[in-house]
Every structure is written in structure tokens, then in C-alpha cells.
């Protein structure tokens, strides 16, 4: 079974440019997360989706960041315009959900991330 | 508010030594989950274990073992007979069991280097 797939793996852009990241979760996982990991830190949640609904976006800087998960499967995260401080690794994760009876619920499985460098 | 503290930042050991990675957590929730993840140089976070707050039994999986103590709010991870392939950053994380708060709160991670 394929894991969480993210692309691109690396992205280098100049400040003020737009950038987008793509994530395809594990098949059947209805919960999808975007995290940002700054150098030397643990990941921090940006947004969480239950199917196509964003149920926790309190940490998403909405002035420049946006996300969508139109059909409840794959998702994109966009930054426009990018700033120097946005340089980080952007991680996508998925889980079987926050409700339900599966033993694997609440286990988040992560993709390899997109490393963004803003120059 | 939830908080995870990994006081150790870097640990270096020689292969075959045992090593313990410490994790202390804070939460007001009575039901929660604790996790350990491994992040090798490739960058992907690899799930290692999940522990329910109601289950304080220690767990052993091969060379890995975990000690969960609610009395001290700690969830420590021991690698026995370490190997070079264990070199990675290890994260402890916490999540509450409520539907509205299932995000993972991570510690800052511990960089483990195992020398041959």
C-alpha cells in the first residue's frame, strides 16, 4: 500500500513569488493534516481536514496561506506571496480519522515533506 | 494547553551501547495518546509507537522499549544495543482524544548519533 505522497520534494523560490505543495494521502484516510517544520524544531500543525472540510485552521496564516481539499482526497497548500521566514519543511500526514473503531485511528502517517527555500 | 519537553537535544553513543531518550508531557486532558516518531535524514517521519493514557504497561518491540509513567508524566524510549541505522532525530508527541483537538503536539526532537 502506498504511503502519503508529497510533491515536489524541494522548491527554491525568490521572496514574493507564489508556491504550491501537493499531497496525496493514504487511500481511505479521511483526515489530512498539513504541518510546518522549522529547522531544529518539531512539526507544528497548520490545518486539519476531515474529508473536504477544514476543521482546524487556527494556526494557518490566512493572509498569505491557503489550502484546499476539494474532493476529500488530495490536497494543495499554497503560499502567496512567500516570505523569507516561510523557509521550512512542509509535511503532510493522514489518518483513518478521529472517530471510528479502527485500531489505527489517531495514528498519523507522514509523507517525506517538501523542503522550501525562499531566497 | 499541551506541551511536550524533550530536554536532551543531542546524544552520541558508540554502537551496541544502550540509550534512553526522555520525554515529559503536560496536558489537562484525562484521555490522550502519546507517540514516538523517528525522522531519518530522508526527512519522512516514521511512526514507532502509540500509547493510550489508560494503558501504563511498558512495551518492548525488538531492541526498542518504552516506559510510560503517568505519575511523572513521562514516556521514555530506550534503544538496546544501538546500531548505526538508529541514527536519526526522534520526536515525542501528544494528542488529546477529543475530535476537535486531534493535532499532534511535538517536542523539539532529540538527535541521536550512533558511531561505529
PDB file of C-alpha atoms in Angstrom:
ATOM      1  CA  UNK A   1       0.000   0.000   0.000  1.00  0.00           C
ATOM      2  CA  UNK A   2       1.354   3.414  -0.961  1.00  0.00           C
ATOM      3  CA  UNK A   3       2.130   5.864   1.799  1.00  0.00           C
ATOM      4  CA  UNK A   4       1.491   9.603   1.846  1.00  0.00           C
ATOM      5  CA  UNK A   5       2.890  11.129  -1.332  1.00  0.00           C
ATOM      6  CA  UNK A   6       4.066  14.721  -1.491  1.00  0.00           C
ATOM      7  CA  UNK A   7       5.477  16.784  -4.309  1.00  0.00           C
ATOM      8  CA  UNK A   8       7.725  18.468  -5.017  1.00  0.00           C
ATOM      9  CA  UNK A   9      10.430  17.277  -2.618  1.00  0.00           C
ATOM     10  CA  UNK A  10      12.352  20.520  -2.928  1.00  0.00           C
ATOM     11  CA  UNK A  11      11.412  24.014  -4.017  1.00  0.00           C
ATOM     12  CA  UNK A  12      13.562  27.113  -4.243  1.00  0.00           C
ATOM     13  CA  UNK A  13      11.866  30.425  -4.952  1.00  0.00           C
ATOM     14  CA  UNK A  14      12.509  34.108  -4.540  1.00  0.00           C
ATOM     15  CA  UNK A  15      10.575  36.072  -1.976  1.00  0.00           C
ATOM     16  CA  UNK A  16       7.217  37.442  -3.083  1.00  0.00           C
ATOM     17  CA  UNK A  17       6.751  34.540  -5.501  1.00  0.00           C
ATOM     18  CA  UNK A  18       3.847  32.088  -5.114  1.00  0.00           C
ATOM     19  CA  UNK A  19       4.401  28.422  -4.364  1.00  0.00           C
ATOM     20  CA  UNK A  20       2.170  25.369  -4.065  1.00  0.00           C
ATOM     21  CA  UNK A  21       2.596  21.966  -2.477  1.00  0.00           C
ATOM     22  CA  UNK A  22       0.610  18.851  -3.255  1.00  0.00           C
ATOM     23  CA  UNK A  23      -0.297  15.890  -1.060  1.00  0.00           C
ATOM     24  CA  UNK A  24      -1.987  12.569  -1.769  1.00  0.00           C
ATOM     25  CA  UNK A  25      -2.943  10.763   1.458  1.00  0.00           C
ATOM     26  CA  UNK A  26      -3.110   7.060   2.141  1.00  0.00           C
ATOM     27  CA  UNK A  27      -6.123   5.541   0.411  1.00  0.00           C
ATOM     28  CA  UNK A  28      -9.172   5.547   2.645  1.00  0.00           C
ATOM     29  CA  UNK A  29      -7.814   8.078   5.133  1.00  0.00           C
ATOM     30  CA  UNK A  30     -10.396  10.790   5.571  1.00  0.00           C
ATOM     31  CA  UNK A  31      -8.312  13.048   7.820  1.00  0.00           C
ATOM     32  CA  UNK A  32      -5.483  15.052   6.300  1.00  0.00           C
ATOM     33  CA  UNK A  33      -3.034  17.377   8.050  1.00  0.00           C
ATOM     34  CA  UNK A  34      -0.513  19.972   6.926  1.00  0.00           C
ATOM     35  CA  UNK A  35       2.374  20.675   9.290  1.00  0.00           C
ATOM     36  CA  UNK A  36       5.303  23.069   9.056  1.00  0.00           C
ATOM     37  CA  UNK A  37       8.665  22.074  10.485  1.00  0.00           C
ATOM     38  CA  UNK A  38      11.225  24.787  11.067  1.00  0.00           C
ATOM     39  CA  UNK A  39      14.884  23.869  11.332  1.00  0.00           C
ATOM     40  CA  UNK A  40      15.671  22.200  14.644  1.00  0.00           C
ATOM     41  CA  UNK A  41      12.033  22.101  15.734  1.00  0.00           C
ATOM     42  CA  UNK A  42       9.182  19.646  15.810  1.00  0.00           C
ATOM     43  CA  UNK A  43       6.353  19.918  13.276  1.00  0.00           C
ATOM     44  CA  UNK A  44       3.518  22.334  14.018  1.00  0.00           C
ATOM     45  CA  UNK A  45       0.006  21.939  12.672  1.00  0.00           C
ATOM     46  CA  UNK A  46      -1.171  24.405  10.042  1.00  0.00           C
ATOM     47  CA  UNK A  47      -4.517  22.899   9.080  1.00  0.00           C
ATOM     48  CA  UNK A  48      -6.535  19.718   9.505  1.00  0.00           C
ATOM     49  CA  UNK A  49      -9.211  18.399   7.161  1.00  0.00           C
ATOM     50  CA  UNK A  50     -11.977  15.926   7.841  1.00  0.00           C
ATOM     51  CA  UNK A  51     -12.874  14.865   4.304  1.00  0.00           C
ATOM     52  CA  UNK A  52     -13.180  18.163   2.413  1.00  0.00           C
ATOM     53  CA  UNK A  53     -13.915  20.304   5.474  1.00  0.00           C
ATOM     54  CA  UNK A  54     -11.177  22.299   7.210  1.00  0.00           C
ATOM     55  CA  UNK A  55     -11.952  21.658  10.891  1.00  0.00           C
ATOM     56  CA  UNK A  56      -8.868  23.264  12.438  1.00  0.00           C
ATOM     57  CA  UNK A  57      -7.090  26.085  10.624  1.00  0.00           C
ATOM     58  CA  UNK A  58      -6.378  28.249  13.644  1.00  0.00           C
ATOM     59  CA  UNK A  59      -2.605  28.122  13.048  1.00  0.00           C
ATOM     60  CA  UNK A  60      -2.782  28.882   9.321  1.00  0.00           C
ATOM     61  CA  UNK A  61      -1.556  32.419   8.468  1.00  0.00           C
ATOM     62  CA  UNK A  62      -4.542  33.274   6.360  1.00  0.00           C
ATOM     63  CA  UNK A  63      -3.164  36.458   4.896  1.00  0.00           C
ATOM     64  CA  UNK A  64      -0.802  34.508   2.679  1.00  0.00           C
ATOM     65  CA  UNK A  65      -1.528  30.814   3.124  1.00  0.00           C
ATOM     66  CA  UNK A  66      -4.438  28.893   1.659  1.00  0.00           C
ATOM     67  CA  UNK A  67      -5.308  25.234   1.371  1.00  0.00           C
ATOM     68  CA  UNK A  68      -7.911  23.143  -0.311  1.00  0.00           C
ATOM     69  CA  UNK A  69      -9.085  19.561  -0.437  1.00  0.00           C
ATOM     70  CA  UNK A  70     -11.854  19.751  -2.986  1.00  0.00           C
ATOM     71  CA  UNK A  71     -12.864  16.114  -3.359  1.00  0.00           C
ATOM     72  CA  UNK A  72     -11.823  14.964   0.078  1.00  0.00           C
ATOM     73  CA  UNK A  73      -8.768  13.136  -1.226  1.00  0.00           C
ATOM     74  CA  UNK A  74      -5.633  15.004  -2.279  1.00  0.00           C
ATOM     75  CA  UNK A  75      -4.837  18.488  -1.078  1.00  0.00           C
ATOM     76  CA  UNK A  76      -2.821  21.536  -2.027  1.00  0.00           C
ATOM     77  CA  UNK A  77      -1.222  24.135   0.222  1.00  0.00           C
ATOM     78  CA  UNK A  78      -0.373  27.499  -1.284  1.00  0.00           C
ATOM     79  CA  UNK A  79       1.688  30.456  -0.155  1.00  0.00           C
ATOM     80  CA  UNK A  80       1.280  33.772  -1.926  1.00  0.00           C
ATOM     81  CA  UNK A  81       3.449  35.756  -1.642  1.00  0.00           C
ATOM     82  CA  UNK A  82       6.257  33.803   0.024  1.00  0.00           C
ATOM     83  CA  UNK A  83       8.455  35.485   2.622  1.00  0.00           C
ATOM     84  CA  UNK A  84      11.941  34.627   3.821  1.00  0.00           C
ATOM     85  CA  UNK A  85      10.516  33.267   7.084  1.00  0.00           C
ATOM     86  CA  UNK A  86       8.464  30.694   5.211  1.00  0.00           C
ATOM     87  CA  UNK A  87      11.578  28.600   4.561  1.00  0.00           C
ATOM     88  CA  UNK A  88      10.810  25.274   6.228  1.00  0.00           C
ATOM     89  CA  UNK A  89       9.764  21.700   5.532  1.00  0.00           C
ATOM     90  CA  UNK A  90       6.053  21.310   4.849  1.00  0.00           C
ATOM     91  CA  UNK A  91       4.771  17.924   5.897  1.00  0.00           C
ATOM     92  CA  UNK A  92       1.513  16.278   5.000  1.00  0.00           C
ATOM     93  CA  UNK A  93       0.020  13.492   7.109  1.00  0.00           C
ATOM     94  CA  UNK A  94      -3.117  11.412   7.004  1.00  0.00           C
ATOM     95  CA  UNK A  95      -5.004   9.232   9.431  1.00  0.00           C
ATOM     96  CA  UNK A  96      -8.009   6.954   9.417  1.00  0.00           C
ATOM     97  CA  UNK A  97      -9.919   9.572  11.356  1.00  0.00           C
ATOM     98  CA  UNK A  98     -10.644  10.949  14.769  1.00  0.00           C
ATOM     99  CA  UNK A  99     -13.714   8.780  15.221  1.00  0.00           C
ATOM    100  CA  UNK A 100     -14.473   5.231  14.318  1.00  0.00           C
ATOM    101  CA  UNK A 101     -13.395   1.916  15.621  1.00  0.00           C
ATOM    102  CA  UNK A 102     -10.292   1.096  13.661  1.00  0.00           C
ATOM    103  CA  UNK A 103      -7.256   0.320  15.762  1.00  0.00           C
ATOM    104  CA  UNK A 104      -5.167   2.607  13.610  1.00  0.00           C
ATOM    105  CA  UNK A 105      -7.287   5.698  14.236  1.00  0.00           C
ATOM    106  CA  UNK A 106      -5.343   8.642  15.618  1.00  0.00           C
ATOM    107  CA  UNK A 107      -2.118   7.362  14.100  1.00  0.00           C
ATOM    108  CA  UNK A 108      -0.851   9.960  11.677  1.00  0.00           C
ATOM    109  CA  UNK A 109       1.314   8.757   8.825  1.00  0.00           C
ATOM    110  CA  UNK A 110       3.586  11.316   7.243  1.00  0.00           C
ATOM    111  CA  UNK A 111       4.913  11.979   3.792  1.00  0.00           C
ATOM    112  CA  UNK A 112       8.547  12.840   3.058  1.00  0.00           C
ATOM    113  CA  UNK A 113       7.759  16.558   3.017  1.00  0.00           C
ATOM    114  CA  UNK A 114       8.572  19.479   0.746  1.00  0.00           C
ATOM    115  CA  UNK A 115      11.631  21.480   1.668  1.00  0.00           C
ATOM    116  CA  UNK A 116      11.020  25.127   0.766  1.00  0.00           C
ATOM    117  CA  UNK A 117      13.826  27.640   0.495  1.00  0.00           C
ATOM    118  CA  UNK A 118      12.833  31.278  -0.002  1.00  0.00           C
ATOM    119  CA  UNK A 119      15.703  33.473  -1.205  1.00  0.00           C
TER     120      UNK A 119
ATOM    121  CA  UNK B   1      -2.723  23.657  26.520  1.00  0.00           C
ATOM    122  CA  UNK B   2      -0.488  20.739  25.661  1.00  0.00           C
ATOM    123  CA  UNK B   3       3.268  20.676  25.867  1.00  0.00           C
ATOM    124  CA  UNK B   4       5.994  18.122  25.197  1.00  0.00           C
ATOM    125  CA  UNK B   5       9.502  18.607  26.507  1.00  0.00           C
ATOM    126  CA  UNK B   6      12.498  16.709  25.214  1.00  0.00           C
ATOM    127  CA  UNK B   7      15.273  18.166  27.324  1.00  0.00           C
ATOM    128  CA  UNK B   8      18.056  16.266  25.572  1.00  0.00           C
ATOM    129  CA  UNK B   9      18.940  17.859  22.239  1.00  0.00           C
ATOM    130  CA  UNK B  10      21.788  15.682  21.018  1.00  0.00           C
ATOM    131  CA  UNK B  11      23.044  12.285  22.128  1.00  0.00           C
ATOM    132  CA  UNK B  12      26.068  10.479  20.766  1.00  0.00           C
ATOM    133  CA  UNK B  13      26.799   6.834  21.585  1.00  0.00           C
ATOM    134  CA  UNK B  14      29.018   4.077  20.305  1.00  0.00           C
ATOM    135  CA  UNK B  15      27.375   1.172  18.556  1.00  0.00           C
ATOM    136  CA  UNK B  16      25.998  -1.524  20.901  1.00  0.00           C
ATOM    137  CA  UNK B  17      25.503   0.899  23.765  1.00  0.00           C
ATOM    138  CA  UNK B  18      22.038   1.291  25.253  1.00  0.00           C
ATOM    139  CA  UNK B  19      20.488   4.747  25.070  1.00  0.00           C
ATOM    140  CA  UNK B  20      17.382   6.300  26.647  1.00  0.00           C
ATOM    141  CA  UNK B  21      15.535   9.233  25.145  1.00  0.00           C
ATOM    142  CA  UNK B  22      13.483  11.224  27.639  1.00  0.00           C
ATOM    143  CA  UNK B  23      10.049  12.758  27.106  1.00  0.00           C
ATOM    144  CA  UNK B  24       7.947  14.750  29.580  1.00  0.00           C
ATOM    145  CA  UNK B  25       4.475  15.947  28.690  1.00  0.00           C
ATOM    146  CA  UNK B  26       1.805  18.304  30.027  1.00  0.00           C
ATOM    147  CA  UNK B  27      -1.916  18.126  29.366  1.00  0.00           C
ATOM    148  CA  UNK B  28      -5.158  18.797  31.217  1.00  0.00           C
ATOM    149  CA  UNK B  29      -6.976  16.113  29.295  1.00  0.00           C
ATOM    150  CA  UNK B  30      -7.661  12.848  31.084  1.00  0.00           C
ATOM    151  CA  UNK B  31      -7.639  10.892  27.852  1.00  0.00           C
ATOM    152  CA  UNK B  32      -4.731  11.312  25.492  1.00  0.00           C
ATOM    153  CA  UNK B  33      -2.279   9.474  23.285  1.00  0.00           C
ATOM    154  CA  UNK B  34       1.495   9.582  23.317  1.00  0.00           C
ATOM    155  CA  UNK B  35       3.649   8.833  20.301  1.00  0.00           C
ATOM    156  CA  UNK B  36       7.235   8.409  19.245  1.00  0.00           C
ATOM    157  CA  UNK B  37       8.344   9.128  15.688  1.00  0.00           C
ATOM    158  CA  UNK B  38      11.725   8.688  14.019  1.00  0.00           C
ATOM    159  CA  UNK B  39      12.962  11.135  11.381  1.00  0.00           C
ATOM    160  CA  UNK B  40      15.950   9.812   9.420  1.00  0.00           C
ATOM    161  CA  UNK B  41      17.958  12.099   7.120  1.00  0.00           C
ATOM    162  CA  UNK B  42      15.492  11.388   4.298  1.00  0.00           C
ATOM    163  CA  UNK B  43      13.007  13.559   6.192  1.00  0.00           C
ATOM    164  CA  UNK B  44       9.982  11.317   6.495  1.00  0.00           C
ATOM    165  CA  UNK B  45       8.537  10.930   9.977  1.00  0.00           C
ATOM    166  CA  UNK B  46       8.254   7.225  10.729  1.00  0.00           C
ATOM    167  CA  UNK B  47       5.693   6.115  13.304  1.00  0.00           C
ATOM    168  CA  UNK B  48       7.181   3.937  16.064  1.00  0.00           C
ATOM    169  CA  UNK B  49       4.582   3.609  18.810  1.00  0.00           C
ATOM    170  CA  UNK B  50       1.318   4.948  20.215  1.00  0.00           C
ATOM    171  CA  UNK B  51       0.367   4.652  23.887  1.00  0.00           C
ATOM    172  CA  UNK B  52      -3.095   5.284  25.336  1.00  0.00           C
ATOM    173  CA  UNK B  53      -3.218   7.246  28.588  1.00  0.00           C
ATOM    174  CA  UNK B  54      -5.122   4.418  30.266  1.00  0.00           C
ATOM    175  CA  UNK B  55      -2.502   1.828  29.454  1.00  0.00           C
ATOM    176  CA  UNK B  56       0.619   2.164  31.570  1.00  0.00           C
ATOM    177  CA  UNK B  57       2.101  -1.158  30.608  1.00  0.00           C
ATOM    178  CA  UNK B  58       5.610  -0.920  29.326  1.00  0.00           C
ATOM    179  CA  UNK B  59       6.149  -2.178  25.823  1.00  0.00           C
ATOM    180  CA  UNK B  60       9.031  -3.912  24.127  1.00  0.00           C
ATOM    181  CA  UNK B  61       9.478  -4.340  20.401  1.00  0.00           C
ATOM    182  CA  UNK B  62      12.768  -5.924  19.452  1.00  0.00           C
ATOM    183  CA  UNK B  63      15.541  -3.571  20.567  1.00  0.00           C
ATOM    184  CA  UNK B  64      13.036  -0.817  21.391  1.00  0.00           C
ATOM    185  CA  UNK B  65      11.234  -0.405  24.696  1.00  0.00           C
ATOM    186  CA  UNK B  66       9.019   2.300  26.148  1.00  0.00           C
ATOM    187  CA  UNK B  67       8.413   3.258  29.768  1.00  0.00           C
ATOM    188  CA  UNK B  68       5.180   5.208  30.393  1.00  0.00           C
ATOM    189  CA  UNK B  69       4.736   6.671  33.887  1.00  0.00           C
ATOM    190  CA  UNK B  70       1.668   8.853  34.468  1.00  0.00           C
ATOM    191  CA  UNK B  71       2.881   9.788  37.952  1.00  0.00           C
ATOM    192  CA  UNK B  72       5.823  11.674  36.452  1.00  0.00           C
ATOM    193  CA  UNK B  73       4.161  12.497  33.079  1.00  0.00           C
ATOM    194  CA  UNK B  74       6.964  10.776  31.259  1.00  0.00           C
ATOM    195  CA  UNK B  75       7.144   8.484  28.256  1.00  0.00           C
ATOM    196  CA  UNK B  76      10.764   7.445  27.797  1.00  0.00           C
ATOM    197  CA  UNK B  77      12.196   5.434  24.922  1.00  0.00           C
ATOM    198  CA  UNK B  78      15.144   3.042  25.233  1.00  0.00           C
ATOM    199  CA  UNK B  79      17.124   1.550  22.393  1.00  0.00           C
ATOM    200  CA  UNK B  80      19.101  -1.512  23.433  1.00  0.00           C
ATOM    201  CA  UNK B  81      22.325  -2.415  21.629  1.00  0.00           C
ATOM    202  CA  UNK B  82      22.153   0.641  19.383  1.00  0.00           C
ATOM    203  CA  UNK B  83      23.108   0.399  15.723  1.00  0.00           C
ATOM    204  CA  UNK B  84      24.324   2.950  13.199  1.00  0.00           C
ATOM    205  CA  UNK B  85      20.945   2.747  11.436  1.00  0.00           C
ATOM    206  CA  UNK B  86      19.327   4.124  14.591  1.00  0.00           C
ATOM    207  CA  UNK B  87      20.942   7.494  13.883  1.00  0.00           C
ATOM    208  CA  UNK B  88      18.067   9.931  13.380  1.00  0.00           C
ATOM    209  CA  UNK B  89      16.026  12.619  15.073  1.00  0.00           C
ATOM    210  CA  UNK B  90      13.444  11.195  17.463  1.00  0.00           C
ATOM    211  CA  UNK B  91      10.266  13.054  18.318  1.00  0.00           C
ATOM    212  CA  UNK B  92       7.858  12.500  21.168  1.00  0.00           C
ATOM    213  CA  UNK B  93       4.313  13.762  20.531  1.00  0.00           C
ATOM    214  CA  UNK B  94       0.994  14.103  22.331  1.00  0.00           C
ATOM    215  CA  UNK B  95      -2.598  14.248  21.157  1.00  0.00           C
ATOM    216  CA  UNK B  96      -5.841  14.508  23.058  1.00  0.00           C
ATOM    217  CA  UNK B  97      -8.651  12.119  22.236  1.00  0.00           C
ATOM    218  CA  UNK B  98     -11.276  14.743  21.568  1.00  0.00           C
ATOM    219  CA  UNK B  99     -12.405  15.094  17.963  1.00  0.00           C
ATOM    220  CA  UNK B 100     -11.744  18.812  17.935  1.00  0.00           C
ATOM    221  CA  UNK B 101      -8.168  18.521  19.106  1.00  0.00           C
ATOM    222  CA  UNK B 102      -6.512  15.605  17.423  1.00  0.00           C
ATOM    223  CA  UNK B 103      -3.466  17.534  16.322  1.00  0.00           C
ATOM    224  CA  UNK B 104      -0.091  16.239  17.407  1.00  0.00           C
ATOM    225  CA  UNK B 105       1.958  18.447  19.682  1.00  0.00           C
ATOM    226  CA  UNK B 106       5.606  17.593  19.162  1.00  0.00           C
ATOM    227  CA  UNK B 107       8.680  18.099  21.263  1.00  0.00           C
ATOM    228  CA  UNK B 108      11.751  19.665  19.673  1.00  0.00           C
ATOM    229  CA  UNK B 109      13.308  16.308  18.960  1.00  0.00           C
ATOM    230  CA  UNK B 110      16.496  14.528  20.026  1.00  0.00           C
ATOM    231  CA  UNK B 111      19.280  13.981  17.515  1.00  0.00           C
ATOM    232  CA  UNK B 112      20.805  10.559  18.103  1.00  0.00           C
ATOM    233  CA  UNK B 113      24.146   9.737  16.556  1.00  0.00           C
ATOM    234  CA  UNK B 114      25.400   6.169  16.761  1.00  0.00           C
ATOM    235  CA  UNK B 115      29.076   5.827  15.921  1.00  0.00           C
ATOM    236  CA  UNK B 116      30.546   2.575  14.637  1.00  0.00           C
TER     237      UNK B 116
END
